[in-house]
Amino acid sequence: MSWWNEFAEHIQCDVRLSSLTWFGLGGPARWMFHPQNAHELSQFVRRAQDESVPWKILGDGANVLVRDDGFDGVVIRLDAPSFKAVEKNGGAVRVGAGVDLMPFSRECSREGLSGLEGMAGIPATIGGALKMNAGGRFGEFGRSVREATVMNRDGSLETWSKERLGFGYRRSAIADRIVIDATLEFHESDPQACGRMFDENFRFKKLTQPMADKSAGCIFKNPQGQSAGAMIDQCGLKGFRRNGARVSEQHANFIVADASGTSSDVCWLIDYVRDRVQREWSTELEVEIDIW
Ligand code: EPU
């Protein structure tokens, strides 16, 4: 009898993670669990804790690099309908952690709910966007958050205010807890203008970033007041390659992988780029992506 027997209906074994991440790289997860609701998730994390089995949440896989030997634990996906609920109440919207950020933001913009136009072109689930405070020059996700329901590692639930969520540049105080849902605040605005803004932001993103390639978005955080992409570019590293991974020619803070790429190639390149920037700019770049 396995420790996960009572959850067997929603457990898969040896699941490829490469097809679930935007990088398209990395080994399998030993198990994958699809909880049907927060109660079942809470019971599961308690059991996993009792059994000392490690687990991680995988959202849209857009900011994650899975190592070639995979993850020897449980990958949890909040893809059941109960994690995808959206309740609109004027300018306040409660949205489940498993909802896709992009279509949700587009829909809100087109309805004249203004706040998430800057999320155009950012692949994420609501849970991932909240945890990372996803964003760019057109805004950050955290700005629209009023509060969130958060599950602790012991399965208990809490409501966290915006202040407690502690948003900063690509970070929040979520750490290894689980976002269950978020309540967002929008300004009611002109639907046409709002929808147009979303579309323009998306167009700009497509022009400046290699969105058709396999990547995890920007690899490094921008050091204060500087652009990591510009620094890497000025080191002459655009197009620099390690086997099947290379620094994007379009934006130097992206590493893109082709069909023969491996996670080890990407990790090698990350170390190489960081060393070069350290030598040429005397600045230590901090990795933005989550490496499993
Ligand atoms: N630049 C170069 N060479 C490059 C890339 C950029 O010279 O290869 C220059 C640009 O010309 C510009 C400056 O660097 O003058 C800043 O570049 P960009 O506008 O592309 O913005 P960024 O700082 O590189 C940030 C976010 C992106 C976000 C964009 C646009 C970070 C690490 N990156 O990029 O976020 O999409 O602004 O809003 O904060 C991500 O976090 O994954 C990400 C892609």
mmCIF file of C-alpha atoms and ligand atoms in Angstrom:
data_model
loop_
_atom_site.group_PDB
_atom_site.id
_atom_site.type_symbol
_atom_site.label_atom_id
_atom_site.label_comp_id
_atom_site.label_asym_id
_atom_site.label_seq_id
_atom_site.Cartn_x
_atom_site.Cartn_y
_atom_site.Cartn_z
ATOM 1 C CA MET A 1 0.000 0.000 0.000
ATOM 2 C CA SER A 2 1.375 3.428 -0.951
ATOM 3 C CA TRP A 3 1.293 6.481 1.302
ATOM 4 C CA TRP A 4 -0.860 8.244 -1.328
ATOM 5 C CA ASN A 5 -3.457 5.459 -1.700
ATOM 6 C CA GLU A 6 -6.421 7.458 -0.461
ATOM 7 C CA PHE A 7 -5.652 10.102 -3.128
ATOM 8 C CA ALA A 8 -4.960 7.552 -5.882
ATOM 9 C CA GLU A 9 -7.793 8.705 -8.124
ATOM 10 C CA HIS A 10 -6.004 12.008 -8.737
ATOM 11 C CA ILE A 11 -2.385 10.874 -8.637
ATOM 12 C CA GLN A 12 -0.185 10.125 -11.652
ATOM 13 C CA CYS A 13 3.261 8.514 -11.468
ATOM 14 C CA ASP A 14 6.422 9.442 -13.434
ATOM 15 C CA VAL A 15 5.016 12.444 -15.240
ATOM 16 C CA ARG A 16 7.089 14.287 -17.853
ATOM 17 C CA LEU A 17 7.541 17.888 -16.794
ATOM 18 C CA SER A 18 9.171 19.042 -20.022
ATOM 19 C CA SER A 19 5.809 19.348 -21.762
ATOM 20 C CA LEU A 20 4.435 21.372 -18.830
ATOM 21 C CA THR A 21 7.106 24.073 -18.804
ATOM 22 C CA TRP A 22 7.785 26.823 -21.342
ATOM 23 C CA PHE A 23 11.446 25.812 -21.521
ATOM 24 C CA GLY A 24 10.352 22.307 -22.590
ATOM 25 C CA LEU A 25 13.256 20.801 -20.649
ATOM 26 C CA GLY A 26 13.960 18.596 -17.673
ATOM 27 C CA GLY A 27 13.197 15.186 -16.217
ATOM 28 C CA PRO A 28 9.989 13.727 -14.773
ATOM 29 C CA ALA A 29 8.169 14.205 -11.492
ATOM 30 C CA ARG A 30 7.895 11.050 -9.392
ATOM 31 C CA TRP A 31 4.230 11.868 -8.747
ATOM 32 C CA MET A 32 1.723 14.457 -9.852
ATOM 33 C CA PHE A 33 -1.363 15.304 -7.819
ATOM 34 C CA HIS A 34 -4.472 17.111 -9.052
ATOM 35 C CA PRO A 35 -6.509 18.059 -5.937
ATOM 36 C CA GLN A 36 -10.198 18.608 -6.575
ATOM 37 C CA ASN A 37 -10.590 21.333 -3.957
ATOM 38 C CA ALA A 38 -8.814 23.129 -1.119
ATOM 39 C CA HIS A 39 -9.992 20.598 1.477
ATOM 40 C CA GLU A 40 -8.469 17.672 -0.406
ATOM 41 C CA LEU A 41 -5.293 19.687 -0.972
ATOM 42 C CA SER A 42 -5.056 20.408 2.744
ATOM 43 C CA GLN A 43 -5.390 16.720 3.628
ATOM 44 C CA PHE A 44 -2.794 15.838 1.022
ATOM 45 C CA VAL A 45 -0.141 18.295 2.188
ATOM 46 C CA ARG A 46 -0.620 17.094 5.766
ATOM 47 C CA ARG A 47 -0.077 13.514 4.633
ATOM 48 C CA ALA A 48 2.955 14.465 2.553
ATOM 49 C CA GLN A 49 4.399 16.275 5.566
ATOM 50 C CA ASP A 50 3.836 13.208 7.811
ATOM 51 C CA GLU A 51 5.587 11.063 5.206
ATOM 52 C CA SER A 52 8.387 13.628 4.666
ATOM 53 C CA VAL A 53 7.641 13.679 0.950
ATOM 54 C CA PRO A 54 8.686 16.936 -0.750
ATOM 55 C CA TRP A 55 6.167 18.726 -2.966
ATOM 56 C CA LYS A 56 5.981 21.773 -5.181
ATOM 57 C CA ILE A 57 3.247 23.631 -6.983
ATOM 58 C CA LEU A 58 3.523 23.986 -10.751
ATOM 59 C CA GLY A 59 1.445 26.752 -12.330
ATOM 60 C CA ASP A 60 1.847 27.564 -16.005
ATOM 61 C CA GLY A 61 5.517 26.476 -15.944
ATOM 62 C CA ALA A 62 6.616 29.798 -17.390
ATOM 63 C CA ASN A 63 9.266 30.762 -14.868
ATOM 64 C CA VAL A 64 10.584 27.324 -13.992
ATOM 65 C CA LEU A 65 13.584 25.334 -15.176
ATOM 66 C CA VAL A 66 13.340 21.643 -14.213
ATOM 67 C CA ARG A 67 16.728 19.949 -13.916
ATOM 68 C CA ASP A 68 17.478 16.977 -16.164
ATOM 69 C CA ASP A 69 17.024 14.442 -13.357
ATOM 70 C CA GLY A 70 13.523 15.748 -12.614
ATOM 71 C CA PHE A 71 11.864 16.103 -9.216
ATOM 72 C CA ASP A 72 11.798 13.224 -6.736
ATOM 73 C CA GLY A 73 8.586 14.283 -5.016
ATOM 74 C CA VAL A 74 5.058 15.418 -5.797
ATOM 75 C CA VAL A 75 4.211 18.139 -8.260
ATOM 76 C CA ILE A 76 0.808 19.588 -7.427
ATOM 77 C CA ARG A 77 -1.318 21.238 -10.109
ATOM 78 C CA LEU A 78 -4.324 23.373 -9.262
ATOM 79 C CA ASP A 79 -6.137 22.566 -12.493
ATOM 80 C CA ALA A 80 -9.502 21.317 -11.151
ATOM 81 C CA PRO A 81 -12.561 23.561 -11.724
ATOM 82 C CA SER A 82 -12.725 24.642 -8.076
ATOM 83 C CA PHE A 83 -9.351 26.407 -8.469
ATOM 84 C CA LYS A 84 -10.508 28.167 -11.630
ATOM 85 C CA ALA A 85 -13.546 30.022 -10.312
ATOM 86 C CA VAL A 86 -14.006 33.724 -11.083
ATOM 87 C CA GLU A 87 -16.528 35.804 -9.092
ATOM 88 C CA LYS A 88 -17.042 39.345 -10.322
ATOM 89 C CA ASN A 89 -18.639 41.934 -8.101
ATOM 90 C CA GLY A 90 -18.258 45.379 -9.686
ATOM 91 C CA GLY A 91 -14.619 46.389 -9.393
ATOM 92 C CA ALA A 92 -13.750 43.540 -6.993
ATOM 93 C CA VAL A 93 -13.004 40.155 -8.524
ATOM 94 C CA ARG A 94 -12.170 36.963 -6.663
ATOM 95 C CA VAL A 95 -10.182 34.655 -8.902
ATOM 96 C CA GLY A 96 -8.887 31.124 -8.342
ATOM 97 C CA ALA A 97 -5.141 30.406 -8.291
ATOM 98 C CA GLY A 98 -5.432 28.027 -11.257
ATOM 99 C CA VAL A 99 -6.883 30.615 -13.657
ATOM 100 C CA ASP A 100 -4.660 31.593 -16.624
ATOM 101 C CA LEU A 101 -3.446 35.163 -16.167
ATOM 102 C CA MET A 102 -3.372 36.191 -19.847
ATOM 103 C CA PRO A 103 -6.914 35.352 -20.981
ATOM 104 C CA PHE A 104 -8.265 36.564 -17.636
ATOM 105 C CA SER A 105 -6.467 39.917 -17.932
ATOM 106 C CA ARG A 106 -7.567 40.305 -21.549
ATOM 107 C CA GLU A 107 -11.183 39.575 -20.642
ATOM 108 C CA CYS A 108 -11.154 42.063 -17.750
ATOM 109 C CA SER A 109 -9.577 44.757 -19.941
ATOM 110 C CA ARG A 110 -12.163 44.268 -22.682
ATOM 111 C CA GLU A 111 -14.938 44.584 -20.108
ATOM 112 C CA GLY A 112 -13.509 47.917 -18.944
ATOM 113 C CA LEU A 113 -12.091 46.527 -15.698
ATOM 114 C CA SER A 114 -8.789 48.384 -15.673
ATOM 115 C CA GLY A 115 -5.728 47.192 -13.713
ATOM 116 C CA LEU A 116 -4.178 44.198 -15.447
ATOM 117 C CA GLU A 117 -3.473 45.628 -18.927
ATOM 118 C CA GLY A 118 0.229 45.348 -18.128
ATOM 119 C CA MET A 119 -0.074 41.571 -17.846
ATOM 120 C CA ALA A 120 -0.360 41.257 -21.645
ATOM 121 C CA GLY A 121 2.099 38.645 -22.860
ATOM 122 C CA ILE A 122 2.999 37.333 -19.401
ATOM 123 C CA PRO A 123 2.356 33.592 -19.216
ATOM 124 C CA ALA A 124 1.337 32.550 -15.684
ATOM 125 C CA THR A 125 -1.443 31.283 -13.494
ATOM 126 C CA ILE A 126 -2.931 33.690 -10.968
ATOM 127 C CA GLY A 127 -1.120 31.811 -8.171
ATOM 128 C CA GLY A 128 2.253 32.062 -9.912
ATOM 129 C CA ALA A 129 1.733 35.712 -10.855
ATOM 130 C CA LEU A 130 0.904 36.569 -7.245
ATOM 131 C CA LYS A 131 3.827 34.655 -5.777
ATOM 132 C CA MET A 132 6.320 36.234 -8.226
ATOM 133 C CA ASN A 133 4.579 39.617 -8.391
ATOM 134 C CA ALA A 134 4.769 39.175 -12.162
ATOM 135 C CA GLY A 135 5.106 42.298 -14.253
ATOM 136 C CA GLY A 136 7.187 44.605 -16.351
ATOM 137 C CA ARG A 137 7.288 48.220 -17.457
ATOM 138 C CA PHE A 138 3.474 48.331 -17.755
ATOM 139 C CA GLY A 139 2.719 47.329 -14.193
ATOM 140 C CA GLU A 140 2.963 44.615 -11.568
ATOM 141 C CA PHE A 141 0.321 42.082 -10.573
ATOM 142 C CA GLY A 142 0.550 42.902 -6.858
ATOM 143 C CA ARG A 143 -0.758 46.408 -7.424
ATOM 144 C CA SER A 144 -4.226 45.001 -8.197
ATOM 145 C CA VAL A 145 -4.361 42.589 -5.247
ATOM 146 C CA ARG A 146 -6.545 43.413 -2.241
ATOM 147 C CA GLU A 147 -6.076 40.109 -0.374
ATOM 148 C CA ALA A 148 -5.450 36.412 -0.972
ATOM 149 C CA THR A 149 -6.342 33.048 0.525
ATOM 150 C CA VAL A 150 -3.125 31.240 1.375
ATOM 151 C CA MET A 151 -2.539 27.651 2.516
ATOM 152 C CA ASN A 152 0.326 27.008 4.900
ATOM 153 C CA ARG A 153 2.580 23.928 4.657
ATOM 154 C CA ASP A 154 0.505 22.296 7.425
ATOM 155 C CA GLY A 155 -2.683 22.623 5.342
ATOM 156 C CA SER A 156 -4.220 25.488 7.345
ATOM 157 C CA LEU A 157 -5.848 28.394 5.483
ATOM 158 C CA GLU A 158 -5.429 32.106 6.109
ATOM 159 C CA THR A 159 -6.547 35.344 4.480
ATOM 160 C CA TRP A 160 -3.591 37.618 3.845
ATOM 161 C CA SER A 161 -3.959 41.352 3.281
ATOM 162 C CA LYS A 162 -2.014 43.152 0.562
ATOM 163 C CA GLU A 163 0.397 44.458 3.239
ATOM 164 C CA ARG A 164 1.080 40.982 4.556
ATOM 165 C CA LEU A 165 1.631 39.691 1.019
ATOM 166 C CA GLY A 166 4.674 41.989 0.978
ATOM 167 C CA PHE A 167 4.976 42.662 -2.750
ATOM 168 C CA GLY A 168 8.310 43.866 -4.085
ATOM 169 C CA TYR A 169 10.183 43.624 -7.368
ATOM 170 C CA ARG A 170 9.382 40.076 -8.556
ATOM 171 C CA ARG A 171 8.708 38.869 -5.047
ATOM 172 C CA SER A 172 6.081 38.408 -2.328
ATOM 173 C CA ALA A 173 6.021 36.876 1.149
ATOM 174 C CA ILE A 174 4.307 33.675 -0.123
ATOM 175 C CA ALA A 175 7.564 31.610 -0.063
ATOM 176 C CA ASP A 176 6.657 27.898 0.012
ATOM 177 C CA ARG A 177 2.968 28.370 0.845
ATOM 178 C CA ILE A 178 0.131 27.822 -1.644
ATOM 179 C CA VAL A 179 -2.021 30.579 -3.106
ATOM 180 C CA ILE A 180 -5.635 29.380 -3.281
ATOM 181 C CA ASP A 181 -7.292 32.505 -4.660
ATOM 182 C CA ALA A 182 -6.860 36.263 -4.877
ATOM 183 C CA THR A 183 -9.288 39.148 -4.570
ATOM 184 C CA LEU A 184 -8.360 41.864 -7.032
ATOM 185 C CA GLU A 185 -9.432 45.490 -7.271
ATOM 186 C CA PHE A 186 -10.072 47.111 -10.640
ATOM 187 C CA HIS A 187 -11.043 50.602 -11.728
ATOM 188 C CA GLU A 188 -14.100 50.686 -13.922
ATOM 189 C CA SER A 189 -13.032 52.316 -17.175
ATOM 190 C CA ASP A 190 -13.797 52.577 -20.887
ATOM 191 C CA PRO A 191 -13.798 49.014 -22.302
ATOM 192 C CA GLN A 192 -12.482 50.063 -25.719
ATOM 193 C CA ALA A 193 -9.593 52.130 -24.375
ATOM 194 C CA CYS A 194 -8.748 49.468 -21.850
ATOM 195 C CA GLY A 195 -8.829 46.622 -24.397
ATOM 196 C CA ARG A 196 -6.714 48.679 -26.795
ATOM 197 C CA MET A 197 -4.113 49.293 -24.085
ATOM 198 C CA PHE A 198 -3.883 45.557 -23.426
ATOM 199 C CA ASP A 199 -3.414 44.832 -27.155
ATOM 200 C CA GLU A 200 -0.728 47.522 -27.489
ATOM 201 C CA ASN A 201 1.213 46.177 -24.533
ATOM 202 C CA PHE A 202 1.040 42.708 -26.050
ATOM 203 C CA ARG A 203 2.300 43.970 -29.412
ATOM 204 C CA PHE A 204 5.221 45.725 -27.738
ATOM 205 C CA LYS A 205 6.156 42.564 -25.854
ATOM 206 C CA LYS A 206 6.118 40.497 -29.056
ATOM 207 C CA LEU A 207 8.342 43.038 -30.801
ATOM 208 C CA THR A 208 10.980 43.148 -28.063
ATOM 209 C CA GLN A 209 11.086 39.600 -26.683
ATOM 210 C CA PRO A 210 11.571 36.127 -28.187
ATOM 211 C CA MET A 211 8.064 34.937 -27.370
ATOM 212 C CA ALA A 212 8.011 32.214 -30.009
ATOM 213 C CA ASP A 213 11.136 30.517 -28.611
ATOM 214 C CA LYS A 214 11.341 28.150 -25.668
ATOM 215 C CA SER A 215 12.480 30.110 -22.625
ATOM 216 C CA ALA A 216 11.495 31.062 -19.083
ATOM 217 C CA GLY A 217 11.277 34.800 -19.700
ATOM 218 C CA CYS A 218 14.016 36.953 -18.221
ATOM 219 C CA ILE A 219 16.662 34.808 -16.521
ATOM 220 C CA PHE A 220 18.070 37.470 -14.178
ATOM 221 C CA LYS A 221 16.468 40.233 -12.151
ATOM 222 C CA ASN A 222 17.459 43.737 -13.125
ATOM 223 C CA PRO A 223 20.040 45.082 -10.657
ATOM 224 C CA GLN A 224 18.883 48.378 -9.162
ATOM 225 C CA GLY A 225 18.758 51.094 -11.805
ATOM 226 C CA GLN A 226 20.267 48.893 -14.501
ATOM 227 C CA SER A 227 19.061 46.487 -17.164
ATOM 228 C CA ALA A 228 20.477 42.963 -16.978
ATOM 229 C CA GLY A 229 19.637 42.529 -20.677
ATOM 230 C CA ALA A 230 21.647 45.596 -21.699
ATOM 231 C CA MET A 231 24.608 44.491 -19.539
ATOM 232 C CA ILE A 232 24.683 40.995 -21.040
ATOM 233 C CA ASP A 233 24.257 42.478 -24.505
ATOM 234 C CA GLN A 234 27.244 44.784 -23.962
ATOM 235 C CA CYS A 235 29.338 41.780 -22.940
ATOM 236 C CA GLY A 236 28.775 40.661 -26.550
ATOM 237 C CA LEU A 237 26.907 37.538 -25.507
ATOM 238 C CA LYS A 238 23.851 37.638 -27.804
ATOM 239 C CA GLY A 239 23.786 34.346 -29.709
ATOM 240 C CA PHE A 240 26.418 32.810 -27.389
ATOM 241 C CA ARG A 241 25.671 29.104 -27.273
ATOM 242 C CA ARG A 242 26.169 26.029 -25.105
ATOM 243 C CA ASN A 243 25.023 22.996 -27.102
ATOM 244 C CA GLY A 244 21.243 23.396 -27.552
ATOM 245 C CA ALA A 245 20.859 26.540 -25.427
ATOM 246 C CA ARG A 246 21.826 30.097 -26.341
ATOM 247 C CA VAL A 247 21.499 33.705 -25.291
ATOM 248 C CA SER A 248 18.653 35.156 -27.353
ATOM 249 C CA GLU A 249 19.668 37.434 -30.218
ATOM 250 C CA GLN A 250 16.490 39.449 -29.616
ATOM 251 C CA HIS A 251 16.828 40.101 -25.870
ATOM 252 C CA ALA A 252 20.012 39.172 -24.028
ATOM 253 C CA ASN A 253 18.284 38.453 -20.701
ATOM 254 C CA PHE A 254 16.508 35.480 -22.292
ATOM 255 C CA ILE A 255 18.127 32.078 -22.711
ATOM 256 C CA VAL A 256 16.355 30.031 -25.353
ATOM 257 C CA ALA A 257 16.539 26.301 -25.918
ATOM 258 C CA ASP A 258 16.218 24.334 -29.128
ATOM 259 C CA ALA A 259 15.143 20.705 -29.494
ATOM 260 C CA SER A 260 18.558 19.336 -28.510
ATOM 261 C CA GLY A 261 18.905 21.587 -25.439
ATOM 262 C CA THR A 262 19.121 20.241 -21.886
ATOM 263 C CA SER A 263 18.680 21.865 -18.504
ATOM 264 C CA SER A 264 22.397 21.358 -17.856
ATOM 265 C CA ASP A 265 23.158 23.451 -20.962
ATOM 266 C CA VAL A 266 20.933 26.245 -19.637
ATOM 267 C CA CYS A 267 22.470 26.065 -16.133
ATOM 268 C CA TRP A 268 25.960 26.158 -17.625
ATOM 269 C CA LEU A 269 25.015 29.235 -19.636
ATOM 270 C CA ILE A 270 23.461 30.957 -16.603
ATOM 271 C CA ASP A 271 26.728 30.503 -14.653
ATOM 272 C CA TYR A 272 28.799 31.644 -17.616
ATOM 273 C CA VAL A 273 26.731 34.790 -18.214
ATOM 274 C CA ARG A 274 26.756 35.646 -14.493
ATOM 275 C CA ASP A 275 30.554 35.278 -14.370
ATOM 276 C CA ARG A 276 31.061 37.453 -17.445
ATOM 277 C CA VAL A 277 28.802 40.211 -16.099
ATOM 278 C CA GLN A 278 30.591 40.014 -12.740
ATOM 279 C CA ARG A 279 33.951 40.434 -14.449
ATOM 280 C CA GLU A 280 32.941 43.166 -16.889
ATOM 281 C CA TRP A 281 30.458 45.133 -14.777
ATOM 282 C CA SER A 282 31.479 44.178 -11.209
ATOM 283 C CA THR A 283 27.787 43.377 -10.600
ATOM 284 C CA GLU A 284 26.394 40.089 -9.380
ATOM 285 C CA LEU A 285 23.216 39.190 -11.241
ATOM 286 C CA GLU A 286 20.482 37.419 -9.284
ATOM 287 C CA VAL A 287 18.591 34.606 -11.011
ATOM 288 C CA GLU A 288 14.886 35.385 -11.397
ATOM 289 C CA ILE A 289 13.663 31.965 -12.498
ATOM 290 C CA ASP A 290 12.921 29.042 -10.196
ATOM 291 C CA ILE A 291 15.354 26.166 -10.813
ATOM 292 C CA TRP A 292 14.020 22.804 -9.571
HETATM 293 N N1 EPU B 1 18.433 46.161 -23.871
HETATM 294 C C1 EPU B 1 19.546 45.984 -24.638
HETATM 295 N N2 EPU B 1 19.835 44.723 -25.089
HETATM 296 C C2 EPU B 1 19.033 43.678 -24.823
HETATM 297 C C3 EPU B 1 17.872 43.865 -24.029
HETATM 298 C C4 EPU B 1 17.587 45.131 -23.562
HETATM 299 O O1 EPU B 1 20.297 46.904 -24.890
HETATM 300 O O2 EPU B 1 19.353 42.569 -25.265
HETATM 301 C C5 EPU B 1 18.105 47.513 -23.401
HETATM 302 C C6 EPU B 1 16.835 48.035 -24.051
HETATM 303 O O3 EPU B 1 17.064 48.632 -25.276
HETATM 304 C C7 EPU B 1 16.335 49.010 -23.008
HETATM 305 C C8 EPU B 1 16.801 48.409 -21.685
HETATM 306 O O4 EPU B 1 17.834 47.500 -22.008
HETATM 307 O O5 EPU B 1 16.985 50.242 -23.160
HETATM 308 C C9 EPU B 1 15.670 47.700 -20.950
HETATM 309 O O6 EPU B 1 15.192 46.642 -21.791
HETATM 310 P P1 EPU B 1 13.655 46.205 -21.822
HETATM 311 O O7 EPU B 1 12.806 47.364 -22.076
HETATM 312 O O8 EPU B 1 13.568 45.050 -22.727
HETATM 313 O O9 EPU B 1 13.333 45.786 -20.348
HETATM 314 P P2 EPU B 1 14.081 44.826 -19.359
HETATM 315 O O10 EPU B 1 14.450 45.635 -18.181
HETATM 316 O O11 EPU B 1 15.148 44.037 -20.010
HETATM 317 C C10 EPU B 1 11.932 44.216 -18.037
HETATM 318 C C11 EPU B 1 11.484 42.953 -17.370
HETATM 319 C C12 EPU B 1 10.717 42.082 -18.351
HETATM 320 C C13 EPU B 1 9.565 42.873 -18.928
HETATM 321 C C14 EPU B 1 10.154 44.089 -19.645
HETATM 322 C C15 EPU B 1 9.131 44.970 -20.322
HETATM 323 C C16 EPU B 1 13.039 42.221 -15.667
HETATM 324 C C17 EPU B 1 14.198 41.346 -15.355
HETATM 325 N N3 EPU B 1 12.620 42.195 -16.919
HETATM 326 O O12 EPU B 1 12.898 43.834 -18.993
HETATM 327 O O13 EPU B 1 10.198 40.998 -17.598
HETATM 328 O O14 EPU B 1 8.835 42.093 -19.842
HETATM 329 O O15 EPU B 1 10.844 44.890 -18.660
HETATM 330 O O16 EPU B 1 8.153 45.376 -19.453
HETATM 331 O O17 EPU B 1 12.533 42.896 -14.778
HETATM 332 C C18 EPU B 1 10.530 38.736 -16.919
HETATM 333 O O18 EPU B 1 10.536 39.172 -15.757
HETATM 334 O O19 EPU B 1 10.582 37.517 -17.181
HETATM 335 C C19 EPU B 1 10.464 39.683 -18.008
HETATM 336 C C20 EPU B 1 10.601 39.312 -19.254
#
